[in-house]
CSV table of C-alpha atoms and ligand atoms in Angstrom, one decimal:
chain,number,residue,atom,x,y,z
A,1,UNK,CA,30.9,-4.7,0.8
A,2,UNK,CA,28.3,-5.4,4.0
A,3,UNK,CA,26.8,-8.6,4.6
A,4,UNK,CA,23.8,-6.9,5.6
A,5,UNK,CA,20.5,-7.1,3.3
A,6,UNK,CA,19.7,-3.8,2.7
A,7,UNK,CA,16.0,-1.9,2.1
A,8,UNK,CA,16.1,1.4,0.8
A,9,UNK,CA,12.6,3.4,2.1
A,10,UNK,CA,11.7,6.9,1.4
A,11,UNK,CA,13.2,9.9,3.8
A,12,UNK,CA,10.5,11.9,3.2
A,13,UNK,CA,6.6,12.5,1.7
A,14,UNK,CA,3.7,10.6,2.1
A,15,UNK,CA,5.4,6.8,2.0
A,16,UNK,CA,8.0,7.5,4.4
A,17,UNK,CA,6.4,7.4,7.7
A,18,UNK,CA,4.2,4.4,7.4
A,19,UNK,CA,7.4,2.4,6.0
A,20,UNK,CA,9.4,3.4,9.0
A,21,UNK,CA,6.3,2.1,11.0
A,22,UNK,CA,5.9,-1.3,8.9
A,23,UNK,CA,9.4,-1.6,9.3
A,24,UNK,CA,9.4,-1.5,13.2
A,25,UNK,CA,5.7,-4.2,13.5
A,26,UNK,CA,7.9,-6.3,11.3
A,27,UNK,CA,10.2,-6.8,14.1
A,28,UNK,CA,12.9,-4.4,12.8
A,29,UNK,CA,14.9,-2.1,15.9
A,30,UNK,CA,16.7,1.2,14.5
A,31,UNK,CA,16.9,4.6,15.1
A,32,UNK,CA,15.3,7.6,12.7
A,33,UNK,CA,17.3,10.3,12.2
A,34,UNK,CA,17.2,13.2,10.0
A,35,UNK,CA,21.0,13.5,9.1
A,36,UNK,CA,21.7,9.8,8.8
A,37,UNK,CA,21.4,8.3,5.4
A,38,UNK,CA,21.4,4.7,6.7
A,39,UNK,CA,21.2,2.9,9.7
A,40,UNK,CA,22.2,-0.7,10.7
A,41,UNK,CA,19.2,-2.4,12.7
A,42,UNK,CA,20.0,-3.6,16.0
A,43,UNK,CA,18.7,-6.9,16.3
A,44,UNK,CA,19.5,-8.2,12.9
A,45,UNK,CA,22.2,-8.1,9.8
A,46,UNK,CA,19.5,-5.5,8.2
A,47,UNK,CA,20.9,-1.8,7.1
A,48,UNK,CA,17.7,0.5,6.3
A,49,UNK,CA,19.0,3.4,3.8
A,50,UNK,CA,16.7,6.9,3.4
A,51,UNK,CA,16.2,8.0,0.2
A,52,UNK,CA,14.1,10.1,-2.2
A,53,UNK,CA,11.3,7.5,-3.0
A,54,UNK,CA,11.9,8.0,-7.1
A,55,UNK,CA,15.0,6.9,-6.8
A,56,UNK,CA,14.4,3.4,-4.9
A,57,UNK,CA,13.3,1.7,-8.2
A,58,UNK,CA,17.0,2.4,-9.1
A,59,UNK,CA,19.2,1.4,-6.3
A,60,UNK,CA,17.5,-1.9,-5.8
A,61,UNK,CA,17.7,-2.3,-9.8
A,62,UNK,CA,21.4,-2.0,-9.2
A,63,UNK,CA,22.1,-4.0,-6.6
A,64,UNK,CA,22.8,-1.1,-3.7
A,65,UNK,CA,19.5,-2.2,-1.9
A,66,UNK,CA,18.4,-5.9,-2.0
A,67,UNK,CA,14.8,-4.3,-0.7
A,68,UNK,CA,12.4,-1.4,-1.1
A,69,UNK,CA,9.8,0.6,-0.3
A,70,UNK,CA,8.2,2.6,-2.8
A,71,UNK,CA,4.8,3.5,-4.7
A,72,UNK,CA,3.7,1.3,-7.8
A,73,UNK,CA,3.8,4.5,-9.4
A,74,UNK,CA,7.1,5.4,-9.7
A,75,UNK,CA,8.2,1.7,-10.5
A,76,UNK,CA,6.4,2.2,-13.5
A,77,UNK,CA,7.9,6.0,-14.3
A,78,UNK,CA,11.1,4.6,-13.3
A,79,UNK,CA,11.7,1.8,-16.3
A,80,UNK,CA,14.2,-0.2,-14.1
A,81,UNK,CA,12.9,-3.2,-14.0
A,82,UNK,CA,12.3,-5.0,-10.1
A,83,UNK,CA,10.0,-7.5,-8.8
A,84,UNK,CA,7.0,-7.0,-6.8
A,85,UNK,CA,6.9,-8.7,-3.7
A,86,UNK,CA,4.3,-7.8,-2.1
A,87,UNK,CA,2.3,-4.8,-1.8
A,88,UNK,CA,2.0,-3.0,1.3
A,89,UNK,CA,-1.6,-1.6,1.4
A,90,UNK,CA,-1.0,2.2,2.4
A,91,UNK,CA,-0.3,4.6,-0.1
A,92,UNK,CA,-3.2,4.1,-2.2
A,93,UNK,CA,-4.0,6.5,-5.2
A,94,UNK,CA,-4.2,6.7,-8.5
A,95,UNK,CA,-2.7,8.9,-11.9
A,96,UNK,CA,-5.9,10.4,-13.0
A,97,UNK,CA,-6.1,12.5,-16.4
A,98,UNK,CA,-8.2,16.2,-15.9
A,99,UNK,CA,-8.7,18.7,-17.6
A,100,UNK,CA,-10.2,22.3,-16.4
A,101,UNK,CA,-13.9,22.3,-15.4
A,102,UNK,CA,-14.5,24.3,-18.3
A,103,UNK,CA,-13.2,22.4,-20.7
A,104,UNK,CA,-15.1,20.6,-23.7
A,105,UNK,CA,-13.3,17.5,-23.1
A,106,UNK,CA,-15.2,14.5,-21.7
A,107,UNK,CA,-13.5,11.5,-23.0
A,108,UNK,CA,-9.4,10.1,-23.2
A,109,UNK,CA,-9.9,10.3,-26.9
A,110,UNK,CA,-10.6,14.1,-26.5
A,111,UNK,CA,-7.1,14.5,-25.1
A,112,UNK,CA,-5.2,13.7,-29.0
A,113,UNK,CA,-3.3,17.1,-29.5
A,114,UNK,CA,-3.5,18.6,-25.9
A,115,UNK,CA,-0.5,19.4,-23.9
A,116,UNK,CA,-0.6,17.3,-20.4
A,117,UNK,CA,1.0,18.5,-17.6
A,118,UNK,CA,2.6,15.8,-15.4
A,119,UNK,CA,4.7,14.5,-12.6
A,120,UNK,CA,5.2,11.2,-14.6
A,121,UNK,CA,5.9,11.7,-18.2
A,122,UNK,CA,7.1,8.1,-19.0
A,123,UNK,CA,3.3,6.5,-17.7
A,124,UNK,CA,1.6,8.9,-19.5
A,125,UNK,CA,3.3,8.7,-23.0
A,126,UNK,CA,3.0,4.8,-22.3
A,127,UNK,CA,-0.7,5.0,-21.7
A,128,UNK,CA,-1.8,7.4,-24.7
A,129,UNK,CA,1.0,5.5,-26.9
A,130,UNK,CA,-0.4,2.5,-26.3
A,131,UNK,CA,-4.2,4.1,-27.2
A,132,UNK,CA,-2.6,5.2,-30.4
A,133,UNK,CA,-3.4,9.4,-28.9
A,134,UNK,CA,-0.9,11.4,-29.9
A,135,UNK,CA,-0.2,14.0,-27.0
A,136,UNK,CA,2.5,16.5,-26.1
A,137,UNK,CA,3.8,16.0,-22.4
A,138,UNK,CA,5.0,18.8,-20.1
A,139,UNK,CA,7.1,17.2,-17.6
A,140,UNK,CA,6.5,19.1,-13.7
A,141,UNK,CA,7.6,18.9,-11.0
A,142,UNK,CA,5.1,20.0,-8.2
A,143,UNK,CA,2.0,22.1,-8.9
A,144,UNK,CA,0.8,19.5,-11.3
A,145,UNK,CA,-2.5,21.2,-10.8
A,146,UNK,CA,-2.4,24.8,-11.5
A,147,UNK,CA,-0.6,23.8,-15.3
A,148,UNK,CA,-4.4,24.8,-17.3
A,149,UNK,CA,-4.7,27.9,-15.4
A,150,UNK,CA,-1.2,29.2,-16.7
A,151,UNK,CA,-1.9,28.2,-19.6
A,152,UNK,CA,1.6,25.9,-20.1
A,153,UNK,CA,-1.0,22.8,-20.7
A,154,UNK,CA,-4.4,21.5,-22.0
A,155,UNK,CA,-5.0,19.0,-19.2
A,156,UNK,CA,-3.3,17.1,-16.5
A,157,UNK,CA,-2.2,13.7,-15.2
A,158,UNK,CA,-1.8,13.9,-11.8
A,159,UNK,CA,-1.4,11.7,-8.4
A,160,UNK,CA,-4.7,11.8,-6.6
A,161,UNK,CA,-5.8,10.0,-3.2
A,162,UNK,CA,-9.8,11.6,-2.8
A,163,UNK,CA,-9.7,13.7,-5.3
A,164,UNK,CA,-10.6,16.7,-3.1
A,165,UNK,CA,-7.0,19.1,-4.5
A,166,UNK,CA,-8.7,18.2,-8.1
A,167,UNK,CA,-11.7,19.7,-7.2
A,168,UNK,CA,-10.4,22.7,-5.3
A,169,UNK,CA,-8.5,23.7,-8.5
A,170,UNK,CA,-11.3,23.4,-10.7
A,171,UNK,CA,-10.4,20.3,-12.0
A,172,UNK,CA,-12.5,17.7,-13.8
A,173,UNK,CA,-11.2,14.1,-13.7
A,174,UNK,CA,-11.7,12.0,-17.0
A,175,UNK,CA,-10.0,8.6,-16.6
A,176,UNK,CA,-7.9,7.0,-14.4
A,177,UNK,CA,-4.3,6.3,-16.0
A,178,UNK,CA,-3.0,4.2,-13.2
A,179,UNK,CA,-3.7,3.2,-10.1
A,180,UNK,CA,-1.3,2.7,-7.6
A,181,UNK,CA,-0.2,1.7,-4.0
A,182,UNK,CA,2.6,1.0,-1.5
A,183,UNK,CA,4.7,-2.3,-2.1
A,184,UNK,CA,8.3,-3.8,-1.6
A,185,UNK,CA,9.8,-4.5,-4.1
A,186,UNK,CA,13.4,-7.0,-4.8
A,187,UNK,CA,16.4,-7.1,-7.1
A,188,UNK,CA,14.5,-9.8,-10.0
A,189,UNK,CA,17.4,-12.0,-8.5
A,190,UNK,CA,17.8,-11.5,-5.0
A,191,UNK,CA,18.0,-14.5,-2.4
A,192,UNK,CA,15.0,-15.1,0.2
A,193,UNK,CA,15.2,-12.8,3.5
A,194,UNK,CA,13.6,-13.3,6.4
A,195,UNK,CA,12.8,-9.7,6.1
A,196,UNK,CA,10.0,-10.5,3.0
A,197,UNK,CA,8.1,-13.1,4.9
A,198,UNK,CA,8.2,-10.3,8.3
A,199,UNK,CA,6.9,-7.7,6.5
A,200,UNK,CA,4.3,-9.9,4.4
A,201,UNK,CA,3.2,-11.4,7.9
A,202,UNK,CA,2.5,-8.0,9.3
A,203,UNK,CA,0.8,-6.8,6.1
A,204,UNK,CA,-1.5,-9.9,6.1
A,205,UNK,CA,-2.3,-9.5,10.0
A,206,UNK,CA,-3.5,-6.3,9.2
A,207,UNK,CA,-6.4,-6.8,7.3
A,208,UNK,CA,-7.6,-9.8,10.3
A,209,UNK,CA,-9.3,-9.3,13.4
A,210,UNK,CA,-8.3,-12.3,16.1
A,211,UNK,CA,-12.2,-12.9,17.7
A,212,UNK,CA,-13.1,-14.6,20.8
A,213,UNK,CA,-16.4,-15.7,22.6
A,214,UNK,CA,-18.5,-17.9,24.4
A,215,UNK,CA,-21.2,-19.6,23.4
A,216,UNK,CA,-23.6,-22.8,24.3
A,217,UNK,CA,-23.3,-25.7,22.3
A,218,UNK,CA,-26.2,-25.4,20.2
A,219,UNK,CA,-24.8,-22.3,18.8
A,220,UNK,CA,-21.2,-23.2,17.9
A,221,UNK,CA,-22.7,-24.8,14.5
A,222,UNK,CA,-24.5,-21.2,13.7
A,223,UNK,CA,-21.2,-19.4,14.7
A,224,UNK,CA,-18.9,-21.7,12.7
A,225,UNK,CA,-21.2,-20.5,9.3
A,226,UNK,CA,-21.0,-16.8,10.2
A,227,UNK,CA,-16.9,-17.0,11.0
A,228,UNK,CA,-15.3,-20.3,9.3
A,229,UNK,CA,-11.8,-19.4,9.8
A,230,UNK,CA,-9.1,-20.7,7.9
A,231,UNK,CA,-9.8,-24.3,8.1
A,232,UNK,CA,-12.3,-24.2,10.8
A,233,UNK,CA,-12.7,-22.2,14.4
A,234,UNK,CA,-11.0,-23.6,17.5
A,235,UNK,CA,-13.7,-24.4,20.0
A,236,UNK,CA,-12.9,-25.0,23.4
A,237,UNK,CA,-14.8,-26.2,26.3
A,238,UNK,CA,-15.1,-24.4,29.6
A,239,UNK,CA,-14.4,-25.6,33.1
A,240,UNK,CA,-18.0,-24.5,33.8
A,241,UNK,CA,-22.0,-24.2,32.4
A,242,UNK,CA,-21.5,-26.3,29.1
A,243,UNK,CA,-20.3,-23.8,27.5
A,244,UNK,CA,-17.8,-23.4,24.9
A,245,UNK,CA,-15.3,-20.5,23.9
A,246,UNK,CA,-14.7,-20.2,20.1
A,247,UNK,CA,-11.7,-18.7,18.4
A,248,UNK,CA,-11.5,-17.5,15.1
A,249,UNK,CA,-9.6,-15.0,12.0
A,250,UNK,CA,-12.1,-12.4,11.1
A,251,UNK,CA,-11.6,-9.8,7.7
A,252,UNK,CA,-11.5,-6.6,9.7
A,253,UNK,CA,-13.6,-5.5,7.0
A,254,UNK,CA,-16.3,-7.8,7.9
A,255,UNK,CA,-16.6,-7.5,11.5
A,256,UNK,CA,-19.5,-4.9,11.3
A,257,UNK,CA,-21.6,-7.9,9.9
A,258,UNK,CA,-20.2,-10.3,12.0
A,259,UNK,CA,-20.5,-8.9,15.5
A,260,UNK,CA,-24.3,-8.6,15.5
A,261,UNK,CA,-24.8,-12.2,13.9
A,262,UNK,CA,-22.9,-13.7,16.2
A,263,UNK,CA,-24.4,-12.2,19.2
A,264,UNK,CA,-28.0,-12.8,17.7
A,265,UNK,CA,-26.6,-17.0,17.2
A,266,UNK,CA,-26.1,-16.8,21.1
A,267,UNK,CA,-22.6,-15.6,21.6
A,268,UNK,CA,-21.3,-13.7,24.4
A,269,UNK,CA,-18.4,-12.0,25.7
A,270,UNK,CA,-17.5,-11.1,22.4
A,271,UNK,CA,-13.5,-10.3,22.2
A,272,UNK,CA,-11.9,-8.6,18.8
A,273,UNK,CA,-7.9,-8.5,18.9
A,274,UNK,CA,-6.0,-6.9,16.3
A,275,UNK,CA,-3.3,-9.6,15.2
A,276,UNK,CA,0.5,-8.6,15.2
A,277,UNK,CA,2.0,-10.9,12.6
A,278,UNK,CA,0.1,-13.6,10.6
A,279,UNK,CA,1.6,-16.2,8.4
A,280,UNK,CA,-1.3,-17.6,6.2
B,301,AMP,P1,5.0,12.5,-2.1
B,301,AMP,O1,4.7,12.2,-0.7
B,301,AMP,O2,4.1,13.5,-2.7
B,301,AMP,O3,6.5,12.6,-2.4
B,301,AMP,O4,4.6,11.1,-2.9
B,301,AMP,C1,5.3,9.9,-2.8
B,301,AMP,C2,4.4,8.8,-3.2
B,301,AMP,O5,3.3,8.7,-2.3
B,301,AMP,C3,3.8,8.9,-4.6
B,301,AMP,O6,4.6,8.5,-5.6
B,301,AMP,C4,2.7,7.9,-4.4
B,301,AMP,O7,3.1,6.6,-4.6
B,301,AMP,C5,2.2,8.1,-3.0
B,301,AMP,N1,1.0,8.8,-2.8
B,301,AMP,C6,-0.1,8.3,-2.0
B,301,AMP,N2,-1.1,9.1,-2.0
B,301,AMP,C7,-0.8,10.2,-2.7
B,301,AMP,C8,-1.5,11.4,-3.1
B,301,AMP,N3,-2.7,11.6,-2.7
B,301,AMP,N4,-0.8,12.3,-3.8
B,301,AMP,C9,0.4,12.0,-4.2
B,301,AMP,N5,1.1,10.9,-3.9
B,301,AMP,C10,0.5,9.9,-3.2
């Protein structure tokens, strides 16, 4: 038995290099390496384990990883029931239902009696259970996609990000069973590590832009409406000219509006820093 909390992440797909990467903002030193199954980090009493991302729901379940890394998606295909701890904001898609563009089927009802082909055969029979549609699953793999054209199913339930490998097979999407994303997930029971609150930090410093300007005094009240901050913006006076430098947390997804407002209220040198770690 290690005294090392361990977090089980995915060796390989989709999930697995952007979990390495959260991993290492968090703070987290270790080496990746194709043969090893786990490593120990090196500047704390963390083991990371590589392993097929289905089967993290699992291990953390029973107790062989405190932590994971997985899609929502397969926590809910795998039954074992974990908490949520956070989720991680890459990985985003969702389980959409589709049949072939040729088909007369335009609604989920349509699907009672059709054979779906599908990667996750426990969310599916949950969804049309729980709609009272009686279906037939075909449980696959890979190659979700081509199941209609071979004629070993009616329709489909498959992972989709854009929806462009729909399309390309001649796919038509009619609903969306799930939708689904990156997130850690814990033992229901496990203790507090400072590894939750690193990796929430970097996930919430993500989405913020650190901005910096200067501005006159009449403007700071105009600037303090466009970016309020948490609580309110640090404003600072300079050495020189009246004028004040004004610090604030931006949504990177605002700055597009921001930037010209600000500049029209009278700010100038306008700095945007990306934020390495934020604890709200
Ligand atoms: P894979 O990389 O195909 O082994 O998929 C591993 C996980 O990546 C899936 O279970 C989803 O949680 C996630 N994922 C994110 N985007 C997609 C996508 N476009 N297609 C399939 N899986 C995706």
């Amino acid at each position: 038995m290690t005294d090392r909390t361990r977090i089980a992440i995915p060796n390989k797909g989709r999930l697995s290099e952007p979990a390495v990467d959260l991993l290492r903002k968090a703070g987290l030193v270790f080496e990746v390496s194709s043969r090893a199954l786990s490593v120990p980090a090196r500047n704390m009493p963390v083991e990371v384990l590589f392993v097929r991302a289905d089967d993290i729901p699992e291990l953390v379940h029973d107790d062989a990883a405190q932590f994971g890394i997985t899609g929502l998606d397969l926590v809910a295909e795998s039954s074992f029931d974990t908490a949520i701890v956070s989720e991680l904001g890459f990985g985003r898609c969702r389980l959409t239902a589709a049949v072939d563009e040729s088909s007369p089927v335009t609604s989920i009802e349509d699907f009672a009696g059709l054979r779906v082909a599908t990667s996750h055969p426990v969310t599916v029979s949950r969804f049309f259970a729980g709609k009272g549609i009686e279906i037939t699953t075909v449980p696959l793999r890979g190659s979700v996609e081509v199941a209609p054209k071979l004629d070993i199913a009616d329709a489909i339930v498959d992972l989709v990000s854009s929806g462009s490998t729909m399309m390309i097979n001649g796919l038509r999407p009619v609903a969306t069973v799930l939708e689904s994303v990156a997130a850690l997930i814990a033992r229901r029971d496990a203790p507090s590590s400072p590894l939750t609150t690193m990796v929430r930090a970097v996930v919430a410093a993500r989405r913020k832009r650190y901005v910096l300007m200067n501005a006159p005094a009449e403007a700071i009240e105009e600037i303090e409406r466009i970016i309020p901050g948490a609580d309110s913006p640090t404003v600072v006076p300079l050495t020189h000219n009246g004028m004040y430098a004004v610090h604030s947390v931006v949504d990177a997804d605002e700055m597009w509006k921001v930037l010209p407002d600000l500049e029209s209220a009278g700010a100038s040198a306008i700095l945007v820093l990306p934020i390495e770690q934020m604890i709200p």
